[in-house]
PDB file of C-alpha atoms in Angstrom:
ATOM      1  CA  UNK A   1      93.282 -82.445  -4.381  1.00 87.00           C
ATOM      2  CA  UNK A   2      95.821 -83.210  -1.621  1.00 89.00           C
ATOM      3  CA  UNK A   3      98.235 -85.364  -4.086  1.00 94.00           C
ATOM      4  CA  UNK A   4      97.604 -88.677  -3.009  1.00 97.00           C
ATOM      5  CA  UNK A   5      95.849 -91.505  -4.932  1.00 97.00           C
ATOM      6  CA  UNK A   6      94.035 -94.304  -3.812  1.00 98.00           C
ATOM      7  CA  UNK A   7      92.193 -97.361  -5.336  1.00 97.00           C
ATOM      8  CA  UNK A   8      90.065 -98.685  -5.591  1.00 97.00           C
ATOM      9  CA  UNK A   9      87.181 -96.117  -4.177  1.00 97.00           C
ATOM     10  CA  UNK A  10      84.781 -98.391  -3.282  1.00 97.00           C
ATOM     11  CA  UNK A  11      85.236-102.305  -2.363  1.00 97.00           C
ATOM     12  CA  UNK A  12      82.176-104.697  -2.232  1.00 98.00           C
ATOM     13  CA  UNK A  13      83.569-108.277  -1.065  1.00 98.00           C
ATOM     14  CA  UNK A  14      82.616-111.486   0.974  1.00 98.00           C
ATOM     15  CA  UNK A  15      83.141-112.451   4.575  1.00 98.00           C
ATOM     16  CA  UNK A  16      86.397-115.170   4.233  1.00 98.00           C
ATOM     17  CA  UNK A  17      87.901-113.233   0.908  1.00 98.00           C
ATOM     18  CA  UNK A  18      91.094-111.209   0.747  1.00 98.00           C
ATOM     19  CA  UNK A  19      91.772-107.556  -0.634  1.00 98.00           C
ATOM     20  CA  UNK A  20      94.135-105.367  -1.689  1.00 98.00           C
ATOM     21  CA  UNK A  21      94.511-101.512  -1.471  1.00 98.00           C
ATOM     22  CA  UNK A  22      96.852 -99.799  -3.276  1.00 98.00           C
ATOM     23  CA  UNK A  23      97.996 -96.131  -2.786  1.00 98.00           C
ATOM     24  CA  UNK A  24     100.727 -93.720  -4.344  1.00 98.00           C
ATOM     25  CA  UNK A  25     101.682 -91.041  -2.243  1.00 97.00           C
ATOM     26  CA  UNK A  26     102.192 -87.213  -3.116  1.00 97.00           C
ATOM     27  CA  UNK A  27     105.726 -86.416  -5.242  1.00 95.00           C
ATOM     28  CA  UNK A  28     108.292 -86.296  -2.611  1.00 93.00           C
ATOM     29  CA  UNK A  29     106.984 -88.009   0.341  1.00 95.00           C
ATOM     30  CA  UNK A  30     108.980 -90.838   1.476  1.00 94.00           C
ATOM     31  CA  UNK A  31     106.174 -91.653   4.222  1.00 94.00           C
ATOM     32  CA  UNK A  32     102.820 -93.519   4.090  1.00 96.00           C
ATOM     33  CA  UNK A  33     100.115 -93.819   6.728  1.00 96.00           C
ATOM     34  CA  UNK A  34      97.697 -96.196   6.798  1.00 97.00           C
ATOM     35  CA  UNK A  35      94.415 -95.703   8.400  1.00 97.00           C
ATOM     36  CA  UNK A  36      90.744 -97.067   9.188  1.00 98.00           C
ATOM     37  CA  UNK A  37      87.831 -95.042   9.940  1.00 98.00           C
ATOM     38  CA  UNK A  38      85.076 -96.721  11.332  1.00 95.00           C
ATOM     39  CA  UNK A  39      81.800 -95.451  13.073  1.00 90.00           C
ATOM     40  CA  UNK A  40      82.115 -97.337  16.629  1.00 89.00           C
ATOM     41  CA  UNK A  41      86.571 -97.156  16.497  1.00 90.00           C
ATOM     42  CA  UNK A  42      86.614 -93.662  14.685  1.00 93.00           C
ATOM     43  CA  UNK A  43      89.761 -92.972  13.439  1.00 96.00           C
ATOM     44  CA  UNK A  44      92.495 -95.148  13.407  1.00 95.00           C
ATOM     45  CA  UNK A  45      96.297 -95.406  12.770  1.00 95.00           C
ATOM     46  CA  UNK A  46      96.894 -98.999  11.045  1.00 96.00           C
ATOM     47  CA  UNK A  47     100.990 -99.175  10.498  1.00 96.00           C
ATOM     48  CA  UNK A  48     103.425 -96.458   9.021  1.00 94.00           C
ATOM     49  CA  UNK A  49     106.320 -96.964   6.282  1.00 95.00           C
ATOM     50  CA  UNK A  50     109.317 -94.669   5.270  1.00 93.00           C
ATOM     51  CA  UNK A  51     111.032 -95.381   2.296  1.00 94.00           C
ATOM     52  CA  UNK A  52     110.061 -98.887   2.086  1.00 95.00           C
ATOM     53  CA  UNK A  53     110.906-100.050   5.201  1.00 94.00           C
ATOM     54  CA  UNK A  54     108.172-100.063   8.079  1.00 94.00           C
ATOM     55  CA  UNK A  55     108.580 -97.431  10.674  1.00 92.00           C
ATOM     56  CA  UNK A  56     105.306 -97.972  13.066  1.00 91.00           C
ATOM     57  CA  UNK A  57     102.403 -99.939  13.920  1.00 92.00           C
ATOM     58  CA  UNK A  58      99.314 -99.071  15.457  1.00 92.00           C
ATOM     59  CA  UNK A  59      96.261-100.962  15.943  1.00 86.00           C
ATOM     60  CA  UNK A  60      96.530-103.484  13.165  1.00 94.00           C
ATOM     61  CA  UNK A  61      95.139-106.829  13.377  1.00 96.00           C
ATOM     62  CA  UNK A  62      97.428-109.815  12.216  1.00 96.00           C
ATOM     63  CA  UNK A  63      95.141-110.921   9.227  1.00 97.00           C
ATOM     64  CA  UNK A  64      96.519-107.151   7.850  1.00 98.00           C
ATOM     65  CA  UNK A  65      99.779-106.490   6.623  1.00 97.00           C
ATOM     66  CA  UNK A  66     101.057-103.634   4.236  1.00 98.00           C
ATOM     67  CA  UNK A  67     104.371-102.841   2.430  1.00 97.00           C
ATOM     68  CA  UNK A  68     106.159-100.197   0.588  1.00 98.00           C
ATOM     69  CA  UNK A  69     107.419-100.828  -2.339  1.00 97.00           C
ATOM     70  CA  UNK A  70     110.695 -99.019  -4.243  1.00 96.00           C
ATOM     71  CA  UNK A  71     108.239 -96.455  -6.250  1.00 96.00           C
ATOM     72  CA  UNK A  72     107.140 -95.242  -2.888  1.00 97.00           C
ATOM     73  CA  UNK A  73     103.603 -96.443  -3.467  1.00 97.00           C
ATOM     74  CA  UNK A  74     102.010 -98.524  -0.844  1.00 98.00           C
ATOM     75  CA  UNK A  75      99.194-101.589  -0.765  1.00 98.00           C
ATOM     76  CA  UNK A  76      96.936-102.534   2.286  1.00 98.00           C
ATOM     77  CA  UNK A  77      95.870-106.383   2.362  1.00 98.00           C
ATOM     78  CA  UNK A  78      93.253-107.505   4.407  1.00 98.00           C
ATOM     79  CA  UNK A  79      92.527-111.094   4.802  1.00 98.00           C
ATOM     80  CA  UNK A  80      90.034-113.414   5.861  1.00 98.00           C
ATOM     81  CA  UNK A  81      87.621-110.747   5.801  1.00 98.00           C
ATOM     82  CA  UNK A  82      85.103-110.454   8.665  1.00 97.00           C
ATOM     83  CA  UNK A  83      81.988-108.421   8.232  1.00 97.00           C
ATOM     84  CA  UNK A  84      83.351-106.045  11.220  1.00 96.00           C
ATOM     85  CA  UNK A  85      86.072-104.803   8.696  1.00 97.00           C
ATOM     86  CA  UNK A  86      83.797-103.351   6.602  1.00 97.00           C
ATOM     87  CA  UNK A  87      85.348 -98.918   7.026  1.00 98.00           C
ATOM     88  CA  UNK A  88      86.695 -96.771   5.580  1.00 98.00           C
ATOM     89  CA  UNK A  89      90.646 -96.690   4.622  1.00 98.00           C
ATOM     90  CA  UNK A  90      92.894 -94.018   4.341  1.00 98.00           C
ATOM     91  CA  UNK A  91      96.255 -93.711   3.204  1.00 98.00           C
ATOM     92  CA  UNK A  92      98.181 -90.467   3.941  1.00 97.00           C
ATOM     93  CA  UNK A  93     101.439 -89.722   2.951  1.00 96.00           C
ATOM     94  CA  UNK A  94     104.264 -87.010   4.446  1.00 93.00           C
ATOM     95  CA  UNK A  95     107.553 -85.649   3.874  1.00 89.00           C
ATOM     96  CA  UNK A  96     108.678 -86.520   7.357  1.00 84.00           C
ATOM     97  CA  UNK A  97     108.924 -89.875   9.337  1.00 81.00           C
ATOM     98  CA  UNK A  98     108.922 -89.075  12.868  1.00 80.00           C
ATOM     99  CA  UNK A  99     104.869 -87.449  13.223  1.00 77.00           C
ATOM    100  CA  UNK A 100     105.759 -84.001  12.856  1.00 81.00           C
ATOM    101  CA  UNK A 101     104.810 -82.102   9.583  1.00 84.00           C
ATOM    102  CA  UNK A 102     101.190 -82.459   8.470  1.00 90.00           C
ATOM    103  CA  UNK A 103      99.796 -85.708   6.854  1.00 94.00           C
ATOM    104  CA  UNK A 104      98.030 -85.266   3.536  1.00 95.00           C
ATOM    105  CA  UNK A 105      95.515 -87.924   2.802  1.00 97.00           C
ATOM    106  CA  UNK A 106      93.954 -89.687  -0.011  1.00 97.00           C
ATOM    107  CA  UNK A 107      90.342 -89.757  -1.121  1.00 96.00           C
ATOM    108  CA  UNK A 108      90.026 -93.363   0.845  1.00 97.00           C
ATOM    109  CA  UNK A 109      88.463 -96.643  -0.660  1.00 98.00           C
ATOM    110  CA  UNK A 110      85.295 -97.789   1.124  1.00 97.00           C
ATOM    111  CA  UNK A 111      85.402-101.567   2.075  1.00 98.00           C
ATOM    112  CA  UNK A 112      81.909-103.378   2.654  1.00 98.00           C
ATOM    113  CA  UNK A 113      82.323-106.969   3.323  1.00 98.00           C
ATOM    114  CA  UNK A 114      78.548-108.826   3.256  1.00 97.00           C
TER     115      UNK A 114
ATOM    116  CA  UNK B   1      99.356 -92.151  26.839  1.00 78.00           C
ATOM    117  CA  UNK B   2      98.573 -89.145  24.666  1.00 88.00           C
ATOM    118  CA  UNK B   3      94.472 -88.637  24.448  1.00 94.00           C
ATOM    119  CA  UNK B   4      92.461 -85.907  22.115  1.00 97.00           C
ATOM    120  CA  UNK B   5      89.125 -84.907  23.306  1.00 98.00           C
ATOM    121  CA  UNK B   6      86.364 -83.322  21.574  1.00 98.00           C
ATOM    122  CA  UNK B   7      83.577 -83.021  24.022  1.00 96.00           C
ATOM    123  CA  UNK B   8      80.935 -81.475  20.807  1.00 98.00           C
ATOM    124  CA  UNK B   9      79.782 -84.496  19.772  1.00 97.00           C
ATOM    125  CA  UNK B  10      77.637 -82.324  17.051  1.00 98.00           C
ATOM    126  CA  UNK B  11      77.361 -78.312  16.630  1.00 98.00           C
ATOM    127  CA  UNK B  12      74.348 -76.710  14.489  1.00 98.00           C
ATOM    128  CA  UNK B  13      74.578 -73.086  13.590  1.00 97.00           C
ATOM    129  CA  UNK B  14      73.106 -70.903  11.490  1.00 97.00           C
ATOM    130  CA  UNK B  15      74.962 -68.945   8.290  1.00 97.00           C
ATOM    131  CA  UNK B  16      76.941 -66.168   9.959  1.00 97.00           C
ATOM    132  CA  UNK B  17      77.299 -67.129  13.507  1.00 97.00           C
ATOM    133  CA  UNK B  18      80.878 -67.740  14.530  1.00 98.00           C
ATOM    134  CA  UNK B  19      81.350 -71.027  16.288  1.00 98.00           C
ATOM    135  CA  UNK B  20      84.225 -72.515  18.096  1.00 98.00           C
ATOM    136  CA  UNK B  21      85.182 -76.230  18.266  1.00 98.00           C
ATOM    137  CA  UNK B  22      87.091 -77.426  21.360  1.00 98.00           C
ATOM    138  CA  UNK B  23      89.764 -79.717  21.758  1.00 98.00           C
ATOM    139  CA  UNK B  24      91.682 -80.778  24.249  1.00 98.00           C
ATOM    140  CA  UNK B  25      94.671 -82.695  24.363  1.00 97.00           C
ATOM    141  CA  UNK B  26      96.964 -85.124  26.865  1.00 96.00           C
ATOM    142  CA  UNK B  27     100.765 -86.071  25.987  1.00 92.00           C
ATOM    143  CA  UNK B  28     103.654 -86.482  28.609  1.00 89.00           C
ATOM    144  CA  UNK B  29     105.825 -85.414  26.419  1.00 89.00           C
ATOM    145  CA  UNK B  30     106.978 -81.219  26.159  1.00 88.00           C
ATOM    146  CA  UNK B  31     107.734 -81.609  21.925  1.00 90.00           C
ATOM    147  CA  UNK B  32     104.457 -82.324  20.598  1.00 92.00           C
ATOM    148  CA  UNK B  33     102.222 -81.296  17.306  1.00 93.00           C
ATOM    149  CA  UNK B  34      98.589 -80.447  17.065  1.00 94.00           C
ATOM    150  CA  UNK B  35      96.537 -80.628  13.769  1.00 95.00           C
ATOM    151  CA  UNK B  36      93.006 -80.029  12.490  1.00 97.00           C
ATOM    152  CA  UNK B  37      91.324 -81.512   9.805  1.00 97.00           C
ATOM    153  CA  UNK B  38      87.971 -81.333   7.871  1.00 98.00           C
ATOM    154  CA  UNK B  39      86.207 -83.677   6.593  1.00 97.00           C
ATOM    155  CA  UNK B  40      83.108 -82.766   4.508  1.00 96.00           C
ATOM    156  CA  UNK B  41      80.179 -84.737   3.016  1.00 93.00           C
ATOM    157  CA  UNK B  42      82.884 -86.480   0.188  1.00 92.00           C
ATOM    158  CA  UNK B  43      84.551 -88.089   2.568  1.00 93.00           C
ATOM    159  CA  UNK B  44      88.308 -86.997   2.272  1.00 94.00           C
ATOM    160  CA  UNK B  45      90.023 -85.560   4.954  1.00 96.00           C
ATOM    161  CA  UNK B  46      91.366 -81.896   4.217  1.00 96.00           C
ATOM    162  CA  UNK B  47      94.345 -80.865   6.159  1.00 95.00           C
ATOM    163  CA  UNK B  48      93.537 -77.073   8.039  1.00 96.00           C
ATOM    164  CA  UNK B  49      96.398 -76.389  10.516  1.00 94.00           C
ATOM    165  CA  UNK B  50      99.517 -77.612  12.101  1.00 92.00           C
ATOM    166  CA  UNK B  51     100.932 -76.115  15.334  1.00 93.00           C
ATOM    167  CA  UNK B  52     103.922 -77.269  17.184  1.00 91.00           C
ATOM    168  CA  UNK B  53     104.345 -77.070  21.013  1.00 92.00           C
ATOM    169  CA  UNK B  54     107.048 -74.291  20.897  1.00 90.00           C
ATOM    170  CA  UNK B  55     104.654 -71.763  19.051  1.00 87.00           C
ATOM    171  CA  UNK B  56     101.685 -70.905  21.349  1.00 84.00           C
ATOM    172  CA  UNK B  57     100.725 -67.581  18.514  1.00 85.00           C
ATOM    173  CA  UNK B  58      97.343 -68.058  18.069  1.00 86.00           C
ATOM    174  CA  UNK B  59      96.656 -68.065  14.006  1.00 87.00           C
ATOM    175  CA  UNK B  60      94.193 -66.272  11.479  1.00 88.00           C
ATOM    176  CA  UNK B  61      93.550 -67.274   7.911  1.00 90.00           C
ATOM    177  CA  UNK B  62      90.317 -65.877   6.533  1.00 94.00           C
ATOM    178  CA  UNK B  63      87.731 -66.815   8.448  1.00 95.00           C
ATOM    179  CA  UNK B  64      89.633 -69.332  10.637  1.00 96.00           C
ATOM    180  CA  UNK B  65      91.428 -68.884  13.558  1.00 95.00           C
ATOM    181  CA  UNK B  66      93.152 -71.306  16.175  1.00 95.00           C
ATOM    182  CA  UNK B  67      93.462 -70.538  19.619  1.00 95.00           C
ATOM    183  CA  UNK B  68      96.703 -72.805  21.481  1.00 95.00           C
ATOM    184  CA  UNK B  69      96.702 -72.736  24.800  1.00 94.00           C
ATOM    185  CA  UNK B  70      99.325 -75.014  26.842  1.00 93.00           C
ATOM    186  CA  UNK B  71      98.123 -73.972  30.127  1.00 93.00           C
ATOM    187  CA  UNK B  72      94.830 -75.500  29.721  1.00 95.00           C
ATOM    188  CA  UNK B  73      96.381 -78.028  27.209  1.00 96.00           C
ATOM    189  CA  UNK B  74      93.726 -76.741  24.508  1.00 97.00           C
ATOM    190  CA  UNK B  75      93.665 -76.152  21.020  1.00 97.00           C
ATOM    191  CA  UNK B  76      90.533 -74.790  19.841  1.00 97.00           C
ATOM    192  CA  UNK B  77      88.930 -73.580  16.542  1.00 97.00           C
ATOM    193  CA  UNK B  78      86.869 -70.837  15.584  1.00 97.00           C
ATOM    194  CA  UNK B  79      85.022 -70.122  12.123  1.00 97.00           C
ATOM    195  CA  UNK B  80      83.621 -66.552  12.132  1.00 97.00           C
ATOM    196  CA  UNK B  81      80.315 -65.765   9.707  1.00 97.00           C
ATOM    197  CA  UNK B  82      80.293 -69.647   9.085  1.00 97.00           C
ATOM    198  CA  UNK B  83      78.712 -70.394   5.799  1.00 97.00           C
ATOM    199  CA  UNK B  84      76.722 -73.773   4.803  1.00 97.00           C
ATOM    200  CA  UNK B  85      80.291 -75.196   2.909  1.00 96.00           C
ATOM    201  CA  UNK B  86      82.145 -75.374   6.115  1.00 97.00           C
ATOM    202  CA  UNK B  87      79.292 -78.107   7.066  1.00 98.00           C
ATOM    203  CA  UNK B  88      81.646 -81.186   7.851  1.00 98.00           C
ATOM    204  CA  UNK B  89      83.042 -83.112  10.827  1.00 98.00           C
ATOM    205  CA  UNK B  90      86.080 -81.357  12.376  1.00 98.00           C
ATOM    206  CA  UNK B  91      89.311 -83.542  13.676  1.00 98.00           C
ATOM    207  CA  UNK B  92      91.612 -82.611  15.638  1.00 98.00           C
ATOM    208  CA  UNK B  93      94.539 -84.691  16.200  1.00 96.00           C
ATOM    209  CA  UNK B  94      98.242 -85.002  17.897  1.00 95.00           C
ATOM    210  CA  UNK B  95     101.199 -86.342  17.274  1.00 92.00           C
ATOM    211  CA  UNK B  96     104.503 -86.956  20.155  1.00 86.00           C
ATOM    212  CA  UNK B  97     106.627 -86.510  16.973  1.00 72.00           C
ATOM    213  CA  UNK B  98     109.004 -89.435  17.934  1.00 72.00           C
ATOM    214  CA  UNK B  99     109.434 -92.646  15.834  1.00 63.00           C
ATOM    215  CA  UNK B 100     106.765 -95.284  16.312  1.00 61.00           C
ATOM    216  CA  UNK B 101     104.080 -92.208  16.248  1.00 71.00           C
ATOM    217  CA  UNK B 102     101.417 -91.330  14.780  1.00 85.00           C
ATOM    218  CA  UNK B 103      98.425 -89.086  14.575  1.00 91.00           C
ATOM    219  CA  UNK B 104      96.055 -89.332  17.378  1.00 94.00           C
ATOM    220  CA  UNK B 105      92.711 -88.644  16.333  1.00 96.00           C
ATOM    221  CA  UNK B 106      89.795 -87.044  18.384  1.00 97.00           C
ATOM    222  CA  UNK B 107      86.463 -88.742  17.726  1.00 97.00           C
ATOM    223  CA  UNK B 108      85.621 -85.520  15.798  1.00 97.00           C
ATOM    224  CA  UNK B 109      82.762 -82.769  15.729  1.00 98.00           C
ATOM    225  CA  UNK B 110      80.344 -82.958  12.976  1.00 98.00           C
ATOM    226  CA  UNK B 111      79.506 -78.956  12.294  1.00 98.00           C
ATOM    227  CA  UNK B 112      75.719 -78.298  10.404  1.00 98.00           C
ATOM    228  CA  UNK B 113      75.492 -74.561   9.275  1.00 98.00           C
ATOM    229  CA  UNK B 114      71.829 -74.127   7.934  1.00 97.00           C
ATOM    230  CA  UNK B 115      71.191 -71.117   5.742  1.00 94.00           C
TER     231      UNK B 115
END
């Protein structure tokens, strides 16, 4: 059990509907990672946040966003689902901001949009 | 840009063979991290090693060992006397350790260990 907590595990939804992914990281760690795994893109960084404020962004598409809120936990929307959205999602979470200590991640929620 | 490669797309051995997992790595940049993470059947991603660019000493812990070398800008991973649990895809990633980074992910090796 690396400490972090997401939900919900698995995600069944529609093309056109909106989602949201919530996360809490481990005790102590200020940063959260967002990120998609997906057969054909692998995996992928999404956008980073440090003590509520967001530190980095990565491949995410505009109909995402993401924010950190003062009890360090974190939530992932996704909007105007499109069936090519359906992945994996992780959230990881990590004492330090800038990249350089390990990343421990969360069990991920599945998201299958039909 | 910074790049991970893992050439083994897939790896089958059988219980007891050792088997190495390669990965190699591009950044421009001489402060740098290298990781390596499992991720078995369930799905979560287990966190194995961390290695900074300063610390070339290759590491040992039970069964695993990690082989750095900067010269050939290679980090690579060996399991001796595998067993049928460390069945999972292998990642190994990299990170510039700067703000705006994150870790870079190889597109992974998917180890099968039959018994």
């Amino acid at each position: 059990d690396s400490g972090v907590t997401q939900t919900p595990k698995h995600l069944i939804t529609a093309t056109g509907q909106r989602v949201t992914l919530r996360c809490s990281p481990r005790s102590g760690d200020l940063s959260v990672y967002w990120y998609q795994q997906s057969l054909d893109q692998g995996l992928q960084f999404l956008i980073q946040y440090y003590n509520g404020e967001e530190r980095a962004k990565g491949n995410i598409l505009e109909r995402f966003s993401a924010q950190q809120f003062p009890d360090l936990h974190s939530e992932l929307n996704l909007s105007s689902l499109e069936l090519g959205d359906s992945a994996l999602y992780f959230c990881a979470s990590s004492v330090d901001s800038l990249g350089r200590g390990e990343q421990y991640f969360g069990p991920g929620t599945r998201l299958t949009v039909t | 840009a910074q790049k991970v490669t893992q050439a083994q797309t897939e790896i089958s051995v059988v219980e007891k063979e050792d088997v190495t997992l390669d990965c190699v790595y591009e950044t421009r940049d001489t402060t740098y991290y290298l990781f390596w993470y499992k991720q078995p059947p369930s799905g979560e991603l287990v966190f194995l090693i961390r290695r900074n660019s300063f610390d070339e000493q290759n590491e040992i812990s039970g069964r695993y060992s990690w082989n750095f070398q900067k010269s050939t800008s290679s980090f690579n991973f060996t399991i001796t006397a595998s067993q049928v649990v460390d069945s999972a895809v292998y990642f190994c990633a990299l990170s510039e350790g700067q703000a705006g980074t994150a870790l870079i992910f190889g597109k992974g090796t998917t180890l099968s260990v039959s018994s």
